[in-house]
Amino acid sequence: MSAALGLYRLQQVDSQIDQIQTRLKAIQQTLENDATLRSANEGFATAESEQKDTERALKLIEAEVEKQRIKIEQAEASLYGGKVHNPKELQDLQKDVASLKRHLETLEERELEAMIAVETAEKSFQTAKADLERVQSNLKEQNKDLTNESEILRKDLERLNSERHAVVTDIASQTLHIYDQLRKQKRGLAITTIADNSCEACGTTLTPSQQQTARSTNQLFHCPTCGRILYAN
């Protein structure tokens, strides 16, 4: 077996390994950092926070309204209780009651606005919750498929690593070193074939003499342009 043929077989195995490792990495990233799930979680957290804020604001204004009503009851009790007879004091009490009632109207308007805000926030919260549950459900099914795919790919990777070990044992260490260096320099593709009298990787046209040299079993021939090892099948 020629050195180029051994390296070509190794390249085929390594290319498959590269593809599997790339896919496994993509699956892992999807499982760990899904943008859709992150967005749904952020939307849910925001809606939940807004819901709590509006409920808190409503409770505060309800407390103010209740306090204001108590003040009015106390003022009216003084006004109509028969204990105050001074006309000036009675007139002041009437003014106080009127002022308290006007402020109560303002507070009740704010209370109504707060109730509407709570209702709106509750609807937004339920929508965000439903969206999150939907995304989680979809991802659960999707992740199931991805997990199954990952298991299959890992088995394929184990098989390919065994194949690689078998191929490497027939390749000289110096030749393997040249191959490994080219793999690093050429984005994983160290050896390519001759197709239509040209380097299949870069398209450089090869002379008949160059093609004959590439077919030699005694030496490695590199593409004069891209530098990759050429295998003439």
XYZ file of N, CA and C in Angstrom:
699
model
N 0.839 -1.197 0.000
C 0.000 0.000 0.000
C 0.878 1.253 0.000
N 0.568 2.190 -0.910
C 1.350 3.422 -0.986
C 1.100 4.291 0.232
N 2.083 5.178 0.505
C 1.951 6.082 1.647
C 0.750 7.001 1.463
N 0.528 7.455 0.217
C -0.581 8.366 -0.057
C -1.927 7.682 0.175
N -1.995 6.386 -0.203
C -3.253 5.660 -0.012
C -3.559 5.516 1.483
N -2.553 5.215 2.277
C -2.750 5.098 3.708
C -3.222 6.407 4.316
N -2.601 7.496 3.887
C -3.005 8.806 4.394
C -4.406 9.185 3.912
N -4.737 8.784 2.688
C -6.064 9.090 2.155
C -7.135 8.375 2.977
N -6.882 7.125 3.328
C -7.827 6.391 4.168
C -7.929 7.042 5.546
N -6.788 7.455 6.070
C -6.791 8.131 7.364
C -7.570 9.441 7.302
N -7.392 10.168 6.191
C -8.110 11.427 6.017
C -9.625 11.202 5.992
N -10.060 10.149 5.320
C -11.487 9.849 5.269
C -12.046 9.593 6.670
N -11.302 8.823 7.469
C -11.738 8.543 8.834
C -11.735 9.819 9.665
N -10.644 10.598 9.556
C -10.541 11.836 10.343
C -11.625 12.840 9.969
N -11.964 12.898 8.691
C -13.023 13.828 8.267
C -14.360 13.452 8.883
N -14.626 12.154 8.949
C -15.869 11.702 9.595
C -15.844 12.011 11.093
N -14.688 11.808 11.700
C -14.549 12.120 13.131
C -14.780 13.612 13.363
N -14.199 14.445 12.495
C -14.378 15.895 12.620
C -15.856 16.277 12.536
N -16.561 15.679 11.588
C -17.986 15.987 11.402
C -18.789 15.583 12.639
N -18.484 14.423 13.180
C -19.204 13.951 14.361
C -18.915 14.847 15.560
N -17.657 15.198 15.749
C -17.297 16.056 16.886
C -17.944 17.436 16.779
N -18.013 17.958 15.554
C -18.664 19.249 15.335
C -20.150 19.167 15.672
N -20.782 18.080 15.248
C -22.209 17.901 15.524
C -22.453 17.695 17.018
N -21.607 16.932 17.674
C -21.753 16.711 19.111
C -21.612 18.023 19.880
N -20.700 18.852 19.441
C -20.507 20.150 20.093
C -21.747 21.019 19.908
N -22.313 20.997 18.707
C -23.524 21.783 18.433
C -24.692 21.292 19.280
N -24.812 19.981 19.419
C -25.885 19.403 20.242
C -25.719 19.827 21.692
N -24.487 19.765 22.180
C -24.212 20.143 23.559
C -24.567 21.603 23.814
N -24.210 22.466 22.869
C -24.527 23.886 23.006
C -26.035 24.116 22.993
N -26.727 23.364 22.164
C -28.186 23.488 22.093
C -28.829 23.068 23.411
N -28.336 21.972 23.964
C -28.903 21.472 25.214
C -28.607 22.402 26.383
N -27.439 23.031 26.354
C -27.022 23.858 27.498
C -27.430 25.319 27.376
N -27.609 25.785 26.149
C -27.820 27.223 25.984
C -28.798 27.500 24.848
N -30.055 27.104 25.057
C -31.072 27.327 24.023
C -31.600 28.761 24.114
N -31.480 29.498 23.004
C -31.878 30.913 22.983
C -33.377 31.082 23.208
N -34.170 30.160 22.652
C -35.622 30.254 22.806
C -36.031 30.070 24.264
N -35.418 29.101 24.915
C -35.730 28.851 26.323
C -35.264 30.020 27.185
N -34.088 30.544 26.883
C -33.575 31.683 27.649
C -34.499 32.885 27.516
N -34.970 33.125 26.302
C -35.877 34.243 26.071
C -37.198 34.041 26.805
N -37.717 32.813 26.773
C -38.977 32.514 27.458
C -38.822 32.667 28.971
N -37.681 32.238 29.495
C -37.425 32.383 30.934
C -37.332 33.851 31.331
N -36.675 34.643 30.501
C -36.558 36.076 30.777
C -37.920 36.760 30.724
N -38.739 36.372 29.732
C -40.077 36.942 29.625
C -40.947 36.580 30.808
N -40.837 35.339 31.260
C -41.607 34.886 32.423
C -41.171 35.628 33.681
N -39.849 35.780 33.863
C -39.331 36.472 35.050
C -39.782 37.925 35.079
N -39.764 38.566 33.920
C -40.199 39.964 33.836
C -41.684 40.094 34.149
N -42.494 39.215 33.565
C -43.945 39.260 33.803
C -44.266 38.959 35.261
N -43.543 38.015 35.851
C -43.772 37.669 37.254
C -43.421 38.846 38.155
N -42.317 39.520 37.850
C -41.893 40.682 38.641
C -42.913 41.813 38.535
N -43.403 42.051 37.317
C -44.399 43.106 37.111
C -45.701 42.778 37.831
N -46.065 41.514 37.818
C -47.291 41.105 38.513
C -47.171 41.374 40.016
N -46.039 41.012 40.584
C -45.838 41.234 42.027
C -45.802 42.724 42.350
N -45.175 43.505 41.464
C -45.094 44.952 41.690
C -46.483 45.587 41.679
N -47.316 45.190 40.712
C -48.661 45.778 40.619
C -49.529 45.333 41.785
N -49.383 44.099 42.222
C -50.153 43.621 43.376
C -49.726 44.368 44.640
N -48.430 44.598 44.766
C -47.923 45.347 45.920
C -48.457 46.781 45.916
N -48.446 47.382 44.706
C -48.941 48.756 44.581
C -50.435 48.829 44.899
N -51.186 47.810 44.484
C -52.625 47.787 44.764
C -52.886 47.678 46.266
N -52.142 46.839 46.934
C -52.319 46.695 48.382
C -52.034 48.003 49.109
N -51.016 48.715 48.647
C -50.677 49.989 49.282
C -51.792 51.016 49.112
N -52.329 51.112 47.883
C -53.381 52.105 47.640
C -54.665 51.686 48.337
N -54.917 50.366 48.430
C -56.108 49.905 49.166
C -55.998 50.286 50.643
N -54.789 50.187 51.172
C -54.585 50.574 52.573
C -54.818 52.071 52.759
N -54.362 52.876 51.770
C -54.571 54.324 51.853
C -56.058 54.666 51.780
N -56.759 53.977 50.901
C -58.206 54.212 50.772
C -58.921 53.890 52.079
N -58.544 52.761 52.683
C -59.167 52.352 53.934
C -58.881 53.372 55.047
N -57.648 53.836 55.100
C -57.302 54.853 56.104
C -58.104 56.135 55.888
N -58.283 56.509 54.618
C -59.011 57.729 54.305
C -60.473 57.593 54.696
N -61.062 56.439 54.490
C -62.453 56.216 54.870
C -62.631 56.288 56.387
N -61.649 55.768 57.089
C -61.702 55.834 58.557
C -61.625 57.293 59.026
N -60.773 58.064 58.363
C -60.669 59.489 58.704
C -61.994 60.207 58.470
N -62.647 59.850 57.353
C -63.934 60.482 57.035
C -64.987 60.093 58.078
N -64.996 58.825 58.451
C -65.954 58.358 59.459
C -65.737 59.088 60.786
N -64.493 59.248 61.140
C -64.189 59.938 62.401
C -64.584 61.419 62.336
N -64.312 62.050 61.179
C -64.655 63.464 61.010
C -66.168 63.658 61.012
N -66.880 62.744 60.335
C -68.340 62.843 60.305
C -68.938 62.565 61.692
N -68.292 61.654 62.410
C -68.775 61.368 63.773
C -68.655 62.615 64.654
N -67.568 63.340 64.473
C -67.386 64.589 65.238
C -68.383 65.645 64.775
N -68.638 65.648 63.452
C -69.523 66.659 62.888
C -70.970 66.442 63.316
N -71.376 65.167 63.279
C -72.796 64.891 63.554
C -73.036 64.277 64.952
N -71.984 64.181 65.715
C -72.140 63.532 67.025
C -72.817 64.407 68.069
N -72.953 65.676 67.831
C -73.634 66.563 68.764
C -72.741 67.095 69.866
N -71.456 66.755 69.800
C -70.557 67.228 70.845
C -69.979 68.605 70.525
N -69.966 68.939 69.226
C -69.423 70.239 68.808
C -70.596 71.170 68.523
N -70.614 72.326 69.191
C -71.724 73.275 69.015
C -71.254 74.606 68.444
N -69.976 74.839 68.519
C -69.447 76.105 68.016
C -69.585 76.149 66.498
N -70.304 77.159 65.965
C -70.510 77.254 64.511
C -69.207 77.236 63.705
N -68.179 77.933 64.253
C -66.899 77.982 63.538
C -66.257 76.604 63.480
N -66.318 75.882 64.572
C -65.754 74.534 64.607
C -66.536 73.595 63.693
N -67.875 73.771 63.689
C -68.708 72.946 62.813
C -68.401 73.215 61.343
N -68.191 74.480 61.026
C -67.870 74.847 59.645
C -66.514 74.262 59.241
N -65.565 74.309 60.164
C -64.245 73.733 59.873
C -64.329 72.225 59.673
N -65.165 71.595 60.495
C -65.352 70.141 60.349
C -65.978 69.790 58.997
N -66.942 70.605 58.565
C -67.572 70.381 57.264
C -66.540 70.496 56.131
N -65.677 71.484 56.267
C -64.632 71.663 55.257
C -63.664 70.473 55.264
N -63.350 70.015 56.471
C -62.444 68.869 56.584
C -63.046 67.628 55.938
N -64.342 67.406 56.209
C -65.021 66.240 55.633
C -65.038 66.333 54.110
N -65.359 67.519 53.582
C -65.401 67.705 52.136
C -64.019 67.467 51.517
N -62.973 67.985 52.189
C -61.616 67.812 51.694
C -61.200 66.344 51.725
N -61.567 65.675 52.822
C -61.239 64.254 52.946
C -61.939 63.427 51.864
N -63.175 63.777 51.555
C -63.921 63.038 50.529
C -63.343 63.273 49.138
N -62.896 64.517 48.890
C -62.275 64.793 47.587
C -60.990 63.975 47.420
N -60.220 63.924 48.493
C -58.988 63.142 48.432
C -59.293 61.657 48.290
N -60.412 61.232 48.925
C -60.823 59.833 48.794
C -61.131 59.501 47.338
N -61.793 60.421 46.654
C -62.113 60.210 45.239
C -60.827 60.031 44.420
N -59.814 60.846 44.735
C -58.528 60.723 44.039
C -57.886 59.368 44.315
N -57.943 58.979 45.581
C -57.364 57.685 45.958
C -58.112 56.528 45.293
N -59.429 56.642 45.219
C -60.226 55.577 44.606
C -59.934 55.475 43.102
N -59.660 56.609 42.465
C -59.266 56.580 41.059
C -57.931 55.857 40.892
N -57.013 56.159 41.783
C -55.725 55.480 41.758
C -55.889 53.990 42.044
N -56.827 53.677 42.947
C -57.105 52.270 43.260
C -57.639 51.538 42.034
N -58.530 52.190 41.300
C -59.084 51.592 40.091
C -57.979 51.363 39.051
N -57.119 52.358 38.899
C -55.997 52.222 37.965
C -55.085 51.067 38.373
N -54.860 50.945 39.687
C -54.015 49.865 40.188
C -54.658 48.502 39.937
N -55.990 48.434 40.065
C -56.698 47.182 39.807
C -56.595 46.790 38.339
N -56.693 47.787 37.461
C -56.558 47.523 36.021
C -55.141 47.057 35.705
N -54.153 47.703 36.367
C -52.759 47.321 36.162
C -52.514 45.884 36.602
N -53.123 45.502 37.734
C -52.988 44.127 38.232
C -53.596 43.144 37.245
N -54.763 43.491 36.726
C -55.435 42.623 35.762
C -54.592 42.453 34.495
N -54.035 43.562 34.017
C -53.191 43.511 32.819
C -51.933 42.689 33.072
N -51.316 42.923 34.238
C -50.094 42.193 34.584
C -50.375 40.702 34.738
N -51.541 40.374 35.278
C -51.920 38.967 35.445
C -52.072 38.281 34.087
N -52.684 38.975 33.134
C -52.833 38.422 31.783
C -51.458 38.215 31.139
N -50.578 39.198 31.303
C -49.228 39.084 30.744
C -48.471 37.929 31.389
N -48.657 37.787 32.691
C -47.998 36.703 33.419
C -48.478 35.343 32.923
N -49.784 35.201 32.764
C -50.330 33.922 32.298
C -49.866 33.609 30.880
N -49.769 34.652 30.052
C -49.282 34.458 28.681
C -47.821 34.016 28.690
N -47.007 34.694 29.503
C -45.587 34.347 29.606
C -45.408 32.940 30.173
N -46.237 32.593 31.137
C -46.176 31.259 31.742
C -46.519 30.187 30.711
N -47.568 30.452 29.919
C -47.968 29.503 28.881
C -46.877 29.363 27.825
N -46.254 30.483 27.465
C -45.162 30.459 26.480
C -43.997 29.629 26.993
N -43.642 29.839 28.251
C -42.522 29.087 28.843
C -42.835 27.598 28.884
N -44.043 27.251 29.282
C -44.429 25.839 29.350
C -44.414 25.204 27.956
N -44.851 25.990 26.964
C -44.840 25.479 25.586
C -43.413 25.226 25.108
N -42.528 26.202 25.365
C -41.129 26.064 24.951
C -40.471 24.879 25.658
N -40.746 24.750 26.962
C -40.178 23.641 27.724
C -40.667 22.296 27.196
N -41.933 22.252 26.838
C -42.495 21.008 26.303
C -41.868 20.665 24.957
N -41.750 21.686 24.097
C -41.143 21.456 22.786
C -39.687 21.025 22.914
N -38.967 21.692 23.819
C -37.553 21.377 24.000
C -37.358 19.985 24.601
N -38.302 19.597 25.452
C -38.206 18.268 26.048
C -38.236 17.205 24.960
N -39.148 17.384 24.005
C -39.252 16.431 22.909
C -38.039 16.560 21.986
N -37.655 17.820 21.713
C -36.499 18.058 20.844
C -35.222 17.504 21.481
N -35.063 17.760 22.765
C -33.870 17.286 23.461
C -33.806 15.773 23.521
N -34.985 15.159 23.551
C -35.028 13.700 23.530
C -34.409 13.196 22.233
N -34.782 13.833 21.120
C -34.222 13.451 19.821
C -32.729 13.738 19.764
N -32.346 14.897 20.318
C -30.929 15.267 20.304
C -30.106 14.325 21.168
N -30.654 13.931 22.292
C -29.948 13.009 23.179
C -29.754 11.654 22.501
N -30.797 11.189 21.829
C -30.687 9.923 21.097
C -29.653 10.031 19.980
N -29.685 11.164 19.280
C -28.704 11.379 18.205
C -27.290 11.401 18.777
N -27.136 12.051 19.910
C -25.824 12.147 20.545
C -25.282 10.764 20.896
N -26.144 9.903 21.403
C -25.714 8.543 21.763
C -25.264 7.768 20.537
N -26.003 7.916 19.443
C -25.639 7.232 18.198
C -24.296 7.744 17.683
N -24.130 9.076 17.726
C -22.890 9.673 17.239
C -21.690 9.233 18.077
N -21.875 9.106 19.368
C -20.768 8.680 20.228
C -20.358 7.236 19.932
N -21.319 6.409 19.618
C -21.000 5.032 19.216
C -20.240 5.029 17.890
N -20.680 5.875 16.954
C -19.980 5.984 15.668
C -18.559 6.492 15.884
N -18.424 7.445 16.799
C -17.104 8.014 17.090
C -16.175 6.957 17.676
N -16.706 6.125 18.541
C -15.914 5.044 19.126
C -15.444 4.073 18.055
N -16.350 3.761 17.130
C -16.002 2.853 16.032
C -14.931 3.471 15.125
N -15.096 4.755 14.806
C -14.143 5.430 13.926
C -12.771 5.560 14.579
N -12.740 5.779 15.875
C -11.448 5.854 16.563
C -10.713 4.516 16.500
N -11.478 3.436 16.556
C -10.867 2.110 16.414
C -10.329 1.932 14.998
N -11.096 2.367 14.012
C -10.649 2.293 12.624
C -9.392 3.134 12.423
N -9.387 4.312 13.033
C -8.230 5.197 12.892
C -6.967 4.548 13.451
N -7.129 3.929 14.600
C -5.984 3.257 15.218
C -5.426 2.177 14.303
N -6.329 1.440 13.655
C -5.893 0.370 12.740
C -5.171 0.936 11.526
N -5.668 2.053 11.004
C -5.049 2.668 9.819
C -3.688 3.257 10.169
N -3.599 3.914 11.308
C -2.363 4.591 11.710
C -1.213 3.611 11.892
N -1.508 2.386 12.334
C -0.438 1.407 12.581
C 0.337 1.065 11.319
N -0.251 1.295 10.132
C 0.418 0.978 8.871
C 1.124 2.184 8.251
N 1.136 3.296 8.950
C 1.738 4.528 8.403
C 3.002 4.863 9.181
N 4.053 5.185 8.457
C 5.329 5.545 9.092
C 5.155 6.807 9.938
N 5.885 6.883 11.038
C 5.743 7.997 11.966
C 6.080 9.336 11.311
N 7.109 9.365 10.465
C 7.482 10.620 9.799
C 6.382 11.062 8.837
N 5.824 10.106 8.117
C 4.726 10.415 7.190
C 3.506 10.917 7.965
N 3.244 10.287 9.089
C 2.102 10.687 9.922
C 2.308 12.099 10.466
N 3.547 12.430 10.789
C 3.853 13.769 11.294
C 3.562 14.822 10.221
N 3.957 14.531 8.982
C 3.684 15.452 7.871
C 2.169 15.648 7.714
N 1.449 14.549 7.798
C -0.011 14.592 7.669
C -0.631 15.445 8.774
N -0.195 15.211 10.013
C -0.752 15.954 11.153
C -0.482 17.455 11.026
N 0.712 17.814 10.573
C 1.042 19.219 10.409
C 0.163 19.874 9.337
N -0.048 19.157 8.238
C -0.900 19.689 7.166
C -2.352 19.811 7.633
N -2.805 18.873 8.441
C -4.169 18.940 8.974
C -4.379 20.227 9.757
N -3.381 20.608 10.528
C -3.475 21.833 11.310
C -3.455 23.071 10.410
N -2.657 23.023 9.373
C -2.485 24.180 8.486
C -3.625 24.338 7.485
N -4.237 23.227 7.097
C -5.210 23.235 5.996
C -6.642 22.944 6.461
N -6.963 23.395 7.653
C -8.327 23.267 8.172
C -8.851 21.834 8.143
N -7.990 20.904 8.496
C -8.409 19.514 8.621
C -8.234 18.672 7.376
N -7.983 19.299 6.225
C -7.847 18.539 4.976
C -6.390 18.523 4.537
N -5.692 17.433 4.871
C -4.266 17.331 4.561
C -4.011 16.677 3.220
N -4.903 15.795 2.793
C -4.712 15.061 1.549
C -5.978 15.087 0.716
N -5.817 15.228 -0.570
C -6.966 15.293 -1.472
C -6.667 14.483 -2.724
N -7.650 14.336 -3.566
C -7.493 13.518 -4.770
C -7.285 14.381 -6.009
N -6.935 13.693 -7.074
C -6.816 14.349 -8.386
C -8.112 14.091 -9.146
N -8.753 15.146 -9.572
C -10.010 15.030 -10.315
C -9.921 15.887 -11.568
N -10.190 15.292 -12.723
C -10.114 16.008 -14.009
C -8.753 16.680 -14.179
N -7.706 15.908 -13.870
C -6.318 16.372 -14.025
C -5.989 17.578 -13.148
N -6.748 17.775 -12.077
C -6.538 18.934 -11.211
C -6.596 18.522 -9.739
N -6.027 19.374 -8.904
C -6.146 19.183 -7.455
C -7.593 19.451 -7.066
N -8.229 18.472 -6.461
C -9.655 18.623 -6.140
C -9.887 19.687 -5.082
N -8.880 19.968 -4.274
C -9.054 20.944 -3.191
C -8.981 22.374 -3.693
N -7.996 22.685 -4.520
C -7.810 24.082 -4.958
C -8.032 24.313 -6.445
N -8.114 23.210 -7.240
C -8.413 23.353 -8.658
C -7.210 23.556 -9.562
N -6.017 23.488 -9.017
C -4.816 23.687 -9.833
C -4.661 22.544 -10.838
N -4.448 22.866 -12.117
C -4.243 21.874 -13.156
C -2.853 21.256 -13.011
N -2.792 19.944 -13.113
C -1.531 19.221 -12.932
C -1.034 18.664 -14.258
N 0.248 18.700 -14.449
C 0.843 18.158 -15.675
C 0.835 16.637 -15.595
N 0.927 15.944 -16.724
C 0.995 14.479 -16.713
C 2.128 13.971 -15.833
N 3.255 14.686 -15.837
C 4.397 14.278 -15.022
C 4.065 14.376 -13.537
N 3.399 15.448 -13.164
C 3.010 15.618 -11.760
C 2.019 14.548 -11.329
N 1.110 14.222 -12.233
C 0.131 13.188 -11.905
C 0.804 11.829 -11.752
N 1.789 11.572 -12.597
C 2.515 10.311 -12.501
C 3.285 10.222 -11.186
N 3.867 11.335 -10.787
C 4.589 11.371 -9.511
C 3.636 11.122 -8.345
N 2.441 11.678 -8.450
C 1.443 11.492 -7.394
C 1.038 10.030 -7.276
N 1.139 9.278 -8.385
C 0.767 7.856 -8.373
C 1.888 6.965 -7.824
N 3.027 7.560 -7.608
C 4.167 6.793 -7.123
C 3.888 6.253 -5.731
N 4.339 5.039 -5.462
C 4.142 4.437 -4.147
C 5.298 4.745 -3.206
N 6.321 5.394 -3.742
C 7.534 5.598 -2.943
C 7.621 6.967 -2.268
N 6.882 7.934 -2.748
C 7.013 9.271 -2.191
C 5.663 9.989 -2.174
N 5.615 11.032 -1.349
C 4.421 11.858 -1.289
C 4.596 13.034 -2.233
N 3.534 13.332 -2.952
C 3.584 14.484 -3.861
C 2.591 15.539 -3.373
N 3.068 16.775 -3.246
C 2.236 17.868 -2.753
C 1.753 18.748 -3.902
N 0.531 19.214 -3.798
C 0.012 20.149 -4.797
C 0.916 21.380 -4.818
N 1.372 21.786 -6.004
C 2.287 22.934 -6.081
C 1.646 24.253 -5.638
N 0.332 24.295 -5.544
C -0.348 25.537 -5.162
C -0.785 25.537 -3.703
N -1.577 24.564 -3.301
C -2.118 24.570 -1.928
C -1.258 23.795 -0.942
N -0.365 22.955 -1.447
C 0.548 22.240 -0.565
C 0.006 20.953 0.018
N -1.228 20.609 -0.298
C -1.787 19.369 0.234
C -1.180 18.159 -0.490
N -1.212 17.038 0.199
C -0.747 15.796 -0.421
C -1.790 15.344 -1.429
N -1.314 14.906 -2.606
C -2.230 14.471 -3.653
C -2.247 12.942 -3.729
N -3.456 12.396 -3.807
C -3.617 10.955 -3.966
C -4.308 10.702 -5.291
N -3.680 9.910 -6.134
C -4.262 9.587 -7.441
C -4.908 8.204 -7.320
N -6.243 8.198 -7.296
C -6.925 6.908 -7.130
C -7.160 6.236 -8.478
